[in-house]
mmCIF file of C-alpha atoms (C1' of nucleotides) in Angstrom:
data_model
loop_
_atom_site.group_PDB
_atom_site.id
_atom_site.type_symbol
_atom_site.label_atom_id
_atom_site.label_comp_id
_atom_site.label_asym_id
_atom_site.label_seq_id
_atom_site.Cartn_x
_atom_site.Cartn_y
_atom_site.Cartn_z
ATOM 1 C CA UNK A 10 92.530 77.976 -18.190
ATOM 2 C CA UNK A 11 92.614 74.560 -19.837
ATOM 3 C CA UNK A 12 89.988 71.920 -18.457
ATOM 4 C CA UNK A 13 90.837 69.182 -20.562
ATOM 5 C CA UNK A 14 89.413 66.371 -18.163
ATOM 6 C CA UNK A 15 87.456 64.235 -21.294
ATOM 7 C CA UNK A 16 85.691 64.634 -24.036
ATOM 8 C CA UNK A 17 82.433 65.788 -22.902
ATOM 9 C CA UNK A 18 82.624 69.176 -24.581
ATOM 10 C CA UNK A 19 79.204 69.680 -24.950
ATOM 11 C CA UNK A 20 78.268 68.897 -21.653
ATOM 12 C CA UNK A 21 80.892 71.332 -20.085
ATOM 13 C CA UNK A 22 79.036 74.249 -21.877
ATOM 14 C CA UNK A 23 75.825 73.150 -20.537
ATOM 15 C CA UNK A 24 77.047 72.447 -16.919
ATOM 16 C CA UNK A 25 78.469 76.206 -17.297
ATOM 17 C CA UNK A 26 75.308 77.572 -18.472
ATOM 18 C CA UNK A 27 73.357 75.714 -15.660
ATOM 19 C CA UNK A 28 75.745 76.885 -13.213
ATOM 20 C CA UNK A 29 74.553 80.460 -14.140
ATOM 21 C CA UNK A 30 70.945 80.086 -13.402
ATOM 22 C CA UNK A 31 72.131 77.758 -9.902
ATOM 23 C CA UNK A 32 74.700 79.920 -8.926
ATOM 24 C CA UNK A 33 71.869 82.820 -8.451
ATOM 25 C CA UNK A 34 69.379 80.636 -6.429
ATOM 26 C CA UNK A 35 72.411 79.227 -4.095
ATOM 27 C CA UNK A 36 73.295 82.619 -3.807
ATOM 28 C CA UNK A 37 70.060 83.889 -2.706
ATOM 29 C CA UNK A 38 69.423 80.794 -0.472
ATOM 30 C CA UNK A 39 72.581 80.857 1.408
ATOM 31 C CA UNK A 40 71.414 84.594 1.891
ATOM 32 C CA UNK A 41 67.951 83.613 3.533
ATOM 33 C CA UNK A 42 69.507 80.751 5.312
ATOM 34 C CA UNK A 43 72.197 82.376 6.654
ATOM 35 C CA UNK A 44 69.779 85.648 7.683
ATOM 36 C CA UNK A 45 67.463 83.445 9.269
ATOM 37 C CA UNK A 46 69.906 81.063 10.931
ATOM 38 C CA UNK A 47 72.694 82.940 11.988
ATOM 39 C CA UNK A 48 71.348 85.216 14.571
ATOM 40 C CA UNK A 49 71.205 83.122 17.169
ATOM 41 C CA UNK A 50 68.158 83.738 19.798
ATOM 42 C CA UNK A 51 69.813 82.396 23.231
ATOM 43 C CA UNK A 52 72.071 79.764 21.754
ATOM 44 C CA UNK A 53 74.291 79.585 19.023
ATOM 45 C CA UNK A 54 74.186 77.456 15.511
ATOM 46 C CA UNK A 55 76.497 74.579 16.749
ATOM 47 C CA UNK A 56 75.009 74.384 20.263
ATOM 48 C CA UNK A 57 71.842 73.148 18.690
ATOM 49 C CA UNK A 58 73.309 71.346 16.122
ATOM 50 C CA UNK A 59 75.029 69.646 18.685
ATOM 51 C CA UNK A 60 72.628 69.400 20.871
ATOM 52 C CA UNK A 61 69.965 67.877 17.640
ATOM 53 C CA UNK A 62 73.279 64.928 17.026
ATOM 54 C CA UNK A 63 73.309 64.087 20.860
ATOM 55 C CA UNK A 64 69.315 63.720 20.233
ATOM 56 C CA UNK A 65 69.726 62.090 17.661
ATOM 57 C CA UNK A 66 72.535 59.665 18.363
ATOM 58 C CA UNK A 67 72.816 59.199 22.128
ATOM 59 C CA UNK A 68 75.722 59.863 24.416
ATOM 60 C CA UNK A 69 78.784 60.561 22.404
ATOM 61 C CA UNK A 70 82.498 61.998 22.539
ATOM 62 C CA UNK A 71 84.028 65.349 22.773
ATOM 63 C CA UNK A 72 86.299 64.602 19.632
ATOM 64 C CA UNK A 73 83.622 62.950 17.715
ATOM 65 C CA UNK A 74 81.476 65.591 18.470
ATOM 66 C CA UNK A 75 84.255 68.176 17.209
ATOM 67 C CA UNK A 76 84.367 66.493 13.853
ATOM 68 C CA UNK A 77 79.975 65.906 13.828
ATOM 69 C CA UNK A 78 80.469 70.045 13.860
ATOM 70 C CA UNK A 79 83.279 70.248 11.819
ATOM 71 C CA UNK A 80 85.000 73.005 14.769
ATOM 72 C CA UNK A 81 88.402 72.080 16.580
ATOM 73 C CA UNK A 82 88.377 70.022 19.667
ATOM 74 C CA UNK A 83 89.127 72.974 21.833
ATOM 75 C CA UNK A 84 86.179 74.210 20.758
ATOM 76 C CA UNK A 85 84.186 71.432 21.471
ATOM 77 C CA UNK A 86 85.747 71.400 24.642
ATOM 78 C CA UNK A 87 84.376 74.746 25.188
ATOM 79 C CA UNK A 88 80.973 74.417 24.331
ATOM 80 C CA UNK A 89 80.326 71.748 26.334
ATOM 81 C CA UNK A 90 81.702 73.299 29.158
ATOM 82 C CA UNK A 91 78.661 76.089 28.050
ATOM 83 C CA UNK A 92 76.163 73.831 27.645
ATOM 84 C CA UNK A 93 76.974 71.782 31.154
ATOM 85 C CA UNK A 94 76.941 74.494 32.767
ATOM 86 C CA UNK A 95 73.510 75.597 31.131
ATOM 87 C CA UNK A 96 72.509 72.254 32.370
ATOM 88 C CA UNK A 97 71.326 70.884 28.812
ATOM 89 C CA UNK A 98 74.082 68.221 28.462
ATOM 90 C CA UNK A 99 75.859 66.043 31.457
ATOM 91 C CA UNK A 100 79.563 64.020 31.371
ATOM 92 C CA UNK A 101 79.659 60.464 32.124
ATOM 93 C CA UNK A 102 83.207 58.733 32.360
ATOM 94 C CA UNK A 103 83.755 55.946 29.988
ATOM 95 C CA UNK A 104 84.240 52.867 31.982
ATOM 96 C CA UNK A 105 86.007 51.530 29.364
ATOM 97 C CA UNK A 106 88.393 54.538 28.863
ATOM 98 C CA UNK A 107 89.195 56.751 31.560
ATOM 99 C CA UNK A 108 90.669 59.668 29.140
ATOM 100 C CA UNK A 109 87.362 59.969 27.365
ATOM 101 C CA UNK A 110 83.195 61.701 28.429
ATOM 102 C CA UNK A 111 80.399 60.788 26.754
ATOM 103 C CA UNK A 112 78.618 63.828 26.506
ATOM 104 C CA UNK A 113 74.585 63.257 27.378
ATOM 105 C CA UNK A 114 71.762 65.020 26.832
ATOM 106 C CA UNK A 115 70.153 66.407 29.517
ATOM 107 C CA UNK A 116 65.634 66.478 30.231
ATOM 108 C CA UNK A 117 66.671 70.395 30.118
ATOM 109 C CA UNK A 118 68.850 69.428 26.879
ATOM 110 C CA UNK A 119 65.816 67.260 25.283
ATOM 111 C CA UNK A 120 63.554 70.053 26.078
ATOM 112 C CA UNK A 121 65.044 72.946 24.512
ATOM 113 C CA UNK A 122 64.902 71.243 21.371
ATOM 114 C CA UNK A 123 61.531 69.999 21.918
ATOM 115 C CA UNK A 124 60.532 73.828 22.179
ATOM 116 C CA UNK A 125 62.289 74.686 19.423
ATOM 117 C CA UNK A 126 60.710 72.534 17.189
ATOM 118 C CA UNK A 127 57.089 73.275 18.140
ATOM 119 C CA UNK A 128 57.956 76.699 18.155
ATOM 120 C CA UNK A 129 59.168 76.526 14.411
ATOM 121 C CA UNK A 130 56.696 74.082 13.315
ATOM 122 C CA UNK A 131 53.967 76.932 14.627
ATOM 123 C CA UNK A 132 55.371 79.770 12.593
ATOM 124 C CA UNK A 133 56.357 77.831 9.696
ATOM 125 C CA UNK A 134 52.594 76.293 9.962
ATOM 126 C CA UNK A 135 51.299 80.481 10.244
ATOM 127 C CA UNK A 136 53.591 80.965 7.259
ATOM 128 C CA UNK A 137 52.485 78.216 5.144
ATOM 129 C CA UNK A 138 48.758 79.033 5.804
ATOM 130 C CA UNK A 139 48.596 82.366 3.916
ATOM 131 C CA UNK A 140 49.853 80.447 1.079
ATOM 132 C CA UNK A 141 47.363 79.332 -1.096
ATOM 133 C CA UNK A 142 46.884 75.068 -1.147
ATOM 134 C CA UNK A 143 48.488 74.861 -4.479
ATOM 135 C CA UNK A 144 51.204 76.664 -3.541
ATOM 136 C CA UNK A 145 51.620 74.915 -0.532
ATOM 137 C CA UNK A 146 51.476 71.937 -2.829
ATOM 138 C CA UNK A 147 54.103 73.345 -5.218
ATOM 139 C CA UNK A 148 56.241 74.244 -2.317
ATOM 140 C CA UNK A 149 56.881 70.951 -0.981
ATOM 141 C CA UNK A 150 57.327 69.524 -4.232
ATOM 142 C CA UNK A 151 59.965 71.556 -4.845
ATOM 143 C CA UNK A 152 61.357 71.322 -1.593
ATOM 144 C CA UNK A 153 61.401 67.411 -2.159
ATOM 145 C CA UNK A 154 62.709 67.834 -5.287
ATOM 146 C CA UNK A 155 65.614 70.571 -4.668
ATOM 147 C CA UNK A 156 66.940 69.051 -1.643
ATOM 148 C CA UNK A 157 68.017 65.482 -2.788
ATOM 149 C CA UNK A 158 69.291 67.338 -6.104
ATOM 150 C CA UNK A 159 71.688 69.360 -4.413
ATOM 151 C CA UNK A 160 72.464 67.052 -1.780
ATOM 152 C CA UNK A 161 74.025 65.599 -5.625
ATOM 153 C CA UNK A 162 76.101 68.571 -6.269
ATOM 154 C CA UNK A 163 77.419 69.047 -3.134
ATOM 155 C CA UNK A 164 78.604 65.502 -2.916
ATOM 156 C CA UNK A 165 81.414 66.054 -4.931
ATOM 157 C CA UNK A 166 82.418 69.208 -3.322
ATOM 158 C CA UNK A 167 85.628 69.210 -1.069
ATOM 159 C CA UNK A 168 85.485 70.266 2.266
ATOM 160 C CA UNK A 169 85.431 73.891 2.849
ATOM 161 C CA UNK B 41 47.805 77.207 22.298
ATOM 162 C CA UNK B 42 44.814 78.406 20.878
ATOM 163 C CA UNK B 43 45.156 79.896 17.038
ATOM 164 C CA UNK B 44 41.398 80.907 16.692
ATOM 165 C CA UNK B 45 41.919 83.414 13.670
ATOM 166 C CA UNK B 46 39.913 82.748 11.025
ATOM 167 C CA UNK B 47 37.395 79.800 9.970
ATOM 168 C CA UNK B 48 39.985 78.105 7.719
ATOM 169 C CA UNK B 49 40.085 74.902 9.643
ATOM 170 C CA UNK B 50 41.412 72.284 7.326
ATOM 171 C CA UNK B 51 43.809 74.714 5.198
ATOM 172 C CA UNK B 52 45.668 75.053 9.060
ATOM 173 C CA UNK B 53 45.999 71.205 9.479
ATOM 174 C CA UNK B 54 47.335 70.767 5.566
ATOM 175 C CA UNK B 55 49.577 73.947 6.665
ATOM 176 C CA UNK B 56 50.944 71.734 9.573
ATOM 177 C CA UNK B 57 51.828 68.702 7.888
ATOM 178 C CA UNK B 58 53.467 71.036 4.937
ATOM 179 C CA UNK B 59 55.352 72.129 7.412
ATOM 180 C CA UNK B 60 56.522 69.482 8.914
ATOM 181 C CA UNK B 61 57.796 68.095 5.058
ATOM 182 C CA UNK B 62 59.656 71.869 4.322
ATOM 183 C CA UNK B 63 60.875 72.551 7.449
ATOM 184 C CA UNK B 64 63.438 69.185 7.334
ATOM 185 C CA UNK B 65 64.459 70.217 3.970
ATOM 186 C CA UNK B 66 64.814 74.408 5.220
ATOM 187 C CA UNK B 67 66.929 72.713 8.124
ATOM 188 C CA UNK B 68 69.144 70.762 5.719
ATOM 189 C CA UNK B 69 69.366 73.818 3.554
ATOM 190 C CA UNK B 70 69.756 75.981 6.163
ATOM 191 C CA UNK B 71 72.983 74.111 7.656
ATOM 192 C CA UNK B 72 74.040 73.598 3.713
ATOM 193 C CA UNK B 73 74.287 76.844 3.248
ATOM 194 C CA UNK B 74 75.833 77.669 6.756
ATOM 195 C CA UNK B 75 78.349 75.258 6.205
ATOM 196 C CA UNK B 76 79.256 76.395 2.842
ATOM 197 C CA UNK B 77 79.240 79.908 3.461
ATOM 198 C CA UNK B 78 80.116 80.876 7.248
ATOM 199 C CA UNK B 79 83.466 79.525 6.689
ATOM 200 C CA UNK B 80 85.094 82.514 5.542
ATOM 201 C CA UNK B 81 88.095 81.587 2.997
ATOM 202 C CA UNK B 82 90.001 85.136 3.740
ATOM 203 C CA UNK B 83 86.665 87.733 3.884
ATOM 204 C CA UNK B 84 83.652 87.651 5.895
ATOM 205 C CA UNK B 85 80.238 87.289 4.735
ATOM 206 C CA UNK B 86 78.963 90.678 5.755
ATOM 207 C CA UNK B 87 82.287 91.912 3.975
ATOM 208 C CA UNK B 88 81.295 90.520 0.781
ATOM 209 C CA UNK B 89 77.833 91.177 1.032
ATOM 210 C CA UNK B 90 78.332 94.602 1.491
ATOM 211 C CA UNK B 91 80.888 94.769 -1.497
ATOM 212 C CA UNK B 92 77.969 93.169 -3.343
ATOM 213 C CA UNK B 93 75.802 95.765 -2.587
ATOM 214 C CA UNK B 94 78.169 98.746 -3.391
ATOM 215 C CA UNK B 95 78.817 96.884 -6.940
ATOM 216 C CA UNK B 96 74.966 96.645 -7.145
ATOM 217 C CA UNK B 97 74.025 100.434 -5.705
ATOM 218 C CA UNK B 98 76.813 102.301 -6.251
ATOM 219 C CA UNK B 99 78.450 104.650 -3.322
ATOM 220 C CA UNK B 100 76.047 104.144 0.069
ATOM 221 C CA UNK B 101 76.022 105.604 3.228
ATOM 222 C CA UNK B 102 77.653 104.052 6.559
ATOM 223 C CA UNK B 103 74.149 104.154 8.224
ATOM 224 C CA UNK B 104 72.153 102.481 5.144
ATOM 225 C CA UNK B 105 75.098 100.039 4.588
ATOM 226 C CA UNK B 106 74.391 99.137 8.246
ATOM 227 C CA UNK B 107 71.020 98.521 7.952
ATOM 228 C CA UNK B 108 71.143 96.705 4.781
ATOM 229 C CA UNK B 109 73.144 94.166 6.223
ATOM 230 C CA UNK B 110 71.625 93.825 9.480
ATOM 231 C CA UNK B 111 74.268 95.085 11.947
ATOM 232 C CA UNK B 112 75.222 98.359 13.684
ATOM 233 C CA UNK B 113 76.510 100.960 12.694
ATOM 234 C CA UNK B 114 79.686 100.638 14.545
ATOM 235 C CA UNK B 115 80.063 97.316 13.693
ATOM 236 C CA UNK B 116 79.920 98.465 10.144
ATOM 237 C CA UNK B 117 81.973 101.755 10.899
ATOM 238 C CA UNK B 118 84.604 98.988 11.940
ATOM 239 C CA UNK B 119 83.781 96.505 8.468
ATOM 240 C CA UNK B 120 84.756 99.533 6.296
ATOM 241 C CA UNK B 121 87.803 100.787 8.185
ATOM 242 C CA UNK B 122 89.173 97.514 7.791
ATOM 243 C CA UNK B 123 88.052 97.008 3.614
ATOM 244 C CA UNK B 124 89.506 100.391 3.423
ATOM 245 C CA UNK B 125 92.638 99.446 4.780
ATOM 246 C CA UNK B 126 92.614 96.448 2.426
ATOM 247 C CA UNK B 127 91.865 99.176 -0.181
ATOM 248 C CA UNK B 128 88.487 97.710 -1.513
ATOM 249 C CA UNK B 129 86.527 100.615 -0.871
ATOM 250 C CA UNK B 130 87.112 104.458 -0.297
ATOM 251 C CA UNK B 131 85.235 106.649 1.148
ATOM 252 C CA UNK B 132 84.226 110.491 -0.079
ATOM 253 C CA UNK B 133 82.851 113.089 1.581
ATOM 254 C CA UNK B 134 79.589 113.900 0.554
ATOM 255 C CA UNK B 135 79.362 117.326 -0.468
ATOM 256 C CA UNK B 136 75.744 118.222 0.955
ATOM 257 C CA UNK B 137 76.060 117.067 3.931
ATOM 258 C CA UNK B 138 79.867 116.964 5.844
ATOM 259 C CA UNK B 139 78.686 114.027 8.480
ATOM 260 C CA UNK B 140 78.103 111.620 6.032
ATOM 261 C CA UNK B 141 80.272 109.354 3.826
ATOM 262 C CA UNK B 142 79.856 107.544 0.805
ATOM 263 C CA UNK B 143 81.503 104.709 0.783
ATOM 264 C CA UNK B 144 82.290 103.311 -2.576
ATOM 265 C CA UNK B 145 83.796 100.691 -3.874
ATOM 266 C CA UNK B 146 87.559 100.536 -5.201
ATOM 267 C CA UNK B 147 89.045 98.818 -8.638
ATOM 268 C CA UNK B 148 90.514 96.002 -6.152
ATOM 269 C CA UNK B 149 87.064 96.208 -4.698
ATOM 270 C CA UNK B 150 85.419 95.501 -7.960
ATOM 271 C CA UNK B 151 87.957 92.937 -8.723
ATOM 272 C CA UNK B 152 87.503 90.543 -5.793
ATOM 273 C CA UNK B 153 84.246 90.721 -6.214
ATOM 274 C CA UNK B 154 84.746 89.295 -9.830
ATOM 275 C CA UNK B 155 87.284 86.284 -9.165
ATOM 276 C CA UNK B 156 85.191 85.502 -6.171
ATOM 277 C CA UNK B 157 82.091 84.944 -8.821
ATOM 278 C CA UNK B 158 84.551 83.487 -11.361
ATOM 279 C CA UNK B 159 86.512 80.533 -9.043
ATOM 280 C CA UNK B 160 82.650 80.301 -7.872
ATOM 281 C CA UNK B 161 81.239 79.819 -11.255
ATOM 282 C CA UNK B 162 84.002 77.340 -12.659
ATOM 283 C CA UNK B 163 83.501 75.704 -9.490
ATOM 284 C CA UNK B 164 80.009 75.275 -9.852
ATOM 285 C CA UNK B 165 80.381 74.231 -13.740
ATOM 286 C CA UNK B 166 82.761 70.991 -12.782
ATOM 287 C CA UNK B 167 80.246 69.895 -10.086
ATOM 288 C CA UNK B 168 77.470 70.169 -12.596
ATOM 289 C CA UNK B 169 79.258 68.882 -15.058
ATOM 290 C CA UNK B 170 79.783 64.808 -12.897
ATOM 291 C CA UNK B 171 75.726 65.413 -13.230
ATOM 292 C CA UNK B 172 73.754 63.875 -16.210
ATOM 293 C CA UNK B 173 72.168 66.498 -18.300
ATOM 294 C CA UNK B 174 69.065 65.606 -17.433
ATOM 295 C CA UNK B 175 69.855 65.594 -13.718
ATOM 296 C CA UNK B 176 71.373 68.912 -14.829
ATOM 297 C CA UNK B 177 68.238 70.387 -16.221
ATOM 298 C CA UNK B 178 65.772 68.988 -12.967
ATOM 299 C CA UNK B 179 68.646 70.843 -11.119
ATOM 300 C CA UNK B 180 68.097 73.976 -12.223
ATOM 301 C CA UNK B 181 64.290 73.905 -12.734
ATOM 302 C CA UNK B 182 63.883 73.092 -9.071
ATOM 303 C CA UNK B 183 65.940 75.694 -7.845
ATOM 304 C CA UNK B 184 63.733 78.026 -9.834
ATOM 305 C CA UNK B 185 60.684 76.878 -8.775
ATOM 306 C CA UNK B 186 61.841 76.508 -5.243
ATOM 307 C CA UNK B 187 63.237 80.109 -5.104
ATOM 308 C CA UNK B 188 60.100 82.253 -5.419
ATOM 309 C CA UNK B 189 57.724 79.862 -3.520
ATOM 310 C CA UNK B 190 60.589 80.214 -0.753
ATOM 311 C CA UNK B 191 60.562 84.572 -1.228
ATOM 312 C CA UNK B 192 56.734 84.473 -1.063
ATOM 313 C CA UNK B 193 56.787 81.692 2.174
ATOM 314 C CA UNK B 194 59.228 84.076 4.239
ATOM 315 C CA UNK B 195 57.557 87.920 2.764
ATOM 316 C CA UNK B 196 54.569 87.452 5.794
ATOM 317 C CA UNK B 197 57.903 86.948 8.090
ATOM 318 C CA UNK B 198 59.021 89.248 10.609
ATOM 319 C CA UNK B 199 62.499 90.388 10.348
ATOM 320 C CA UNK B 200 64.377 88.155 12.893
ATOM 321 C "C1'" DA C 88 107.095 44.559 32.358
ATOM 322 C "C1'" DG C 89 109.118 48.942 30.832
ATOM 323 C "C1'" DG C 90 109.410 52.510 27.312
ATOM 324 C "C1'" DC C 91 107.356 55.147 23.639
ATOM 325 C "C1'" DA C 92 103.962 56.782 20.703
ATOM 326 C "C1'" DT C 93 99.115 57.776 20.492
ATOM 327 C "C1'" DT C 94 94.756 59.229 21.995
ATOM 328 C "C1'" DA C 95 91.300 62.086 24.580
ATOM 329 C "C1'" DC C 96 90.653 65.920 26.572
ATOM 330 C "C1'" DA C 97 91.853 70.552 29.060
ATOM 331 C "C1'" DT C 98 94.089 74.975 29.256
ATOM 332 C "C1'" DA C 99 96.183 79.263 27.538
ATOM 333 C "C1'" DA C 100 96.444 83.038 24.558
ATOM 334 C "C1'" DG C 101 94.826 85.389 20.731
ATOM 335 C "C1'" DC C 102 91.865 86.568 16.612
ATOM 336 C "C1'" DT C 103 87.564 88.100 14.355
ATOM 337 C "C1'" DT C 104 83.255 89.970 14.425
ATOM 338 C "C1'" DC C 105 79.771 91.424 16.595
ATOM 339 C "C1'" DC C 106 77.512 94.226 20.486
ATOM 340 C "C1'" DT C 107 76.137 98.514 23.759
ATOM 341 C "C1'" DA C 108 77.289 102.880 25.551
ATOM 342 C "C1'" DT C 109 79.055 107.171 24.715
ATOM 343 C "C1'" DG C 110 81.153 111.291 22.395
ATOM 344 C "C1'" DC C 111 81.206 114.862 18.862
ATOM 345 C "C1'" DA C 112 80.363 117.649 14.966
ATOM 346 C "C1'" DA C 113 77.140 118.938 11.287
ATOM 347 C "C1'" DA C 114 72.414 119.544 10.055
ATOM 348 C "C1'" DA C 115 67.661 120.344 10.956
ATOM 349 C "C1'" DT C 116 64.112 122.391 13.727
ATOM 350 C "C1'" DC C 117 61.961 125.551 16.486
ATOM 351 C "C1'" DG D 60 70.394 131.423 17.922
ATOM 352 C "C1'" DA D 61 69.432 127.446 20.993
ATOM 353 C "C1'" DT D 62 68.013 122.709 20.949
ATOM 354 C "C1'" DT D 63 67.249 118.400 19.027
ATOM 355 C "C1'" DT D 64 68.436 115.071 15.697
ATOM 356 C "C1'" DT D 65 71.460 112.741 12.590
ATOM 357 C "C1'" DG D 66 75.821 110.494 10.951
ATOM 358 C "C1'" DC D 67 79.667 108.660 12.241
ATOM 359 C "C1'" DA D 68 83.776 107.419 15.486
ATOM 360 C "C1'" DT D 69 85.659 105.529 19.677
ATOM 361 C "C1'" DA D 70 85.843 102.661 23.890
ATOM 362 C "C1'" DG D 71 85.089 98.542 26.120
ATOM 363 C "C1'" DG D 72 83.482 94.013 26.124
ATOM 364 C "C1'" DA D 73 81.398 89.353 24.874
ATOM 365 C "C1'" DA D 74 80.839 85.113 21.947
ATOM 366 C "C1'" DG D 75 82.888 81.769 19.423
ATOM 367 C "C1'" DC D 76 86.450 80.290 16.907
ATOM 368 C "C1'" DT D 77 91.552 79.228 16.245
ATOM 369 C "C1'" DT D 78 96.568 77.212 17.196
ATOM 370 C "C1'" DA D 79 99.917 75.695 20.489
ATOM 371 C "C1'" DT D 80 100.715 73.212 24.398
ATOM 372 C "C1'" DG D 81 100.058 70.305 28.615
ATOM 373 C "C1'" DT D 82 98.524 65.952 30.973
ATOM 374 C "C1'" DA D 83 96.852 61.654 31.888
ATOM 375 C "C1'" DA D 84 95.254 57.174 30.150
ATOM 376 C "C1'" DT D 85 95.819 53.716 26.625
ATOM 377 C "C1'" DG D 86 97.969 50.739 23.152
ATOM 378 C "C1'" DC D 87 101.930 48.753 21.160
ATOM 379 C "C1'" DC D 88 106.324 46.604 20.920
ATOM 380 C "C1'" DT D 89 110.293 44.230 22.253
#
DNA sequence: AGGCATTACATAAGCTTCCTATGCAAAATC
DNA sequence: GATTTTGCATAGGAAGCTTATGTAATGCCT
């Protein structure tokens, strides 16, 4: 394969090196991520993802929603349906537009993700506190460190 | 809520307010990883984590492979009639006991496996290499350091 | 204003991957 | 030797995604 981009040859061999020792820790983490996130309880990954933006951002539309998640507009169409019917998000007609809903957030909606978030924060909190205060320390240092780094890789990376 | 355990007061509040630093970044991660890795490109996760784990272990059982990756057994009795019909794995009798299989993994298997770490790794290498070195090298230290302090958080949790 | 393309969403049909419930043969146990 | 257990297969079904298509409202253009 020829990668003849510049002249940083040097710096190619390093970036494949470091790619080694990454590649292993992404690996791993997309492991513990994915175990941990991807069984969804009562509710799937993108409801609450979707259901964190409409928190986040206010009433918003189907197709902008769709792209938020990165899922087809079908889709979207879909899980709202879900969700209305679960009562955590309500329609309201665009005055402005009659073709488009701004999809709401519901008390129910808001709190779901309220429980959620206690509920984490308490077991990550029971988690943390069998750790040892330096490595508590050391944990969120790294956290703080890691996350911005490889918010830096990724920001080069095309869309899967 | 009442968590009365032990007498370790203050190390539960600094365990809170950890927690409320890690668990943004374990969210971003979380949907990072998600993102990157639920959107199968022509195999499924659990396909090629499994195929991992044969390259890794050698021939498994149905049953263990099941329970290594967290599913059924007839989902996985379905997972390796289809990756043997795409001639990654094969399956042989075991000899000391005729119920079981052991499924191992195929040449095609093997190879897969390999351009899937090799289009990963040169991947990898060109997104490292838009990254100063020493970006590069805080990189990779942080992932190391954030790896085992992540392992040790999640050994006290329950499976999910 | 009328005609046409575009936009916003809904519906239909199908795929993948998982599940539970059940069946069956080989092995283990008594 | 009869019964339970184990290892796997099959049947049926659900969740969540997809593409293809339909429909109504809007914007644009002459």
């Amino acid at each position: 394969m020829e990668i003849a981009h510049t002249d940083d040859g040097p710096s190619d061999l390093e970036s494949v090196a470091a790619g080694d020792h990454v590649a292993v820790v992404l690996e791993e983490l997309a492991t513990l991520a994915v175990r941990q996130v991807s069984t969804p309880r009562d509710i799937s990954l993108t409801a609450v993802s979707t259901l964190a933006h409409l928190d986040r951002n206010g009433p918003t539309r189907l197709t902008a929603l769709a792209v938020e998640q990165a899922v087809s507009q079908p889709s979207m169409t879909q899980l709202v349906q879900r969700l209305e019917r679960e009562g955590l998000v309500c329609r309201r007609t665009d005055r402005r537009d009659a073709r488009a809903t701004r999809i709401a957030l519901t008390e129910a909606g808001r709190k779901l993700l309220g429980d959620r978030r206690s509920r984490r924060r308490e077991r990550l909190a029971m988690l943390l506190d069998e750790m040892s205060p330096e490595e508590r320390r050391a944990l969120v240092h790294a956290a703080e460190t890691f996350l911005p780094l490889l918010h830096r890789l990724l920001a080069g990376s095309p869309a899967p």
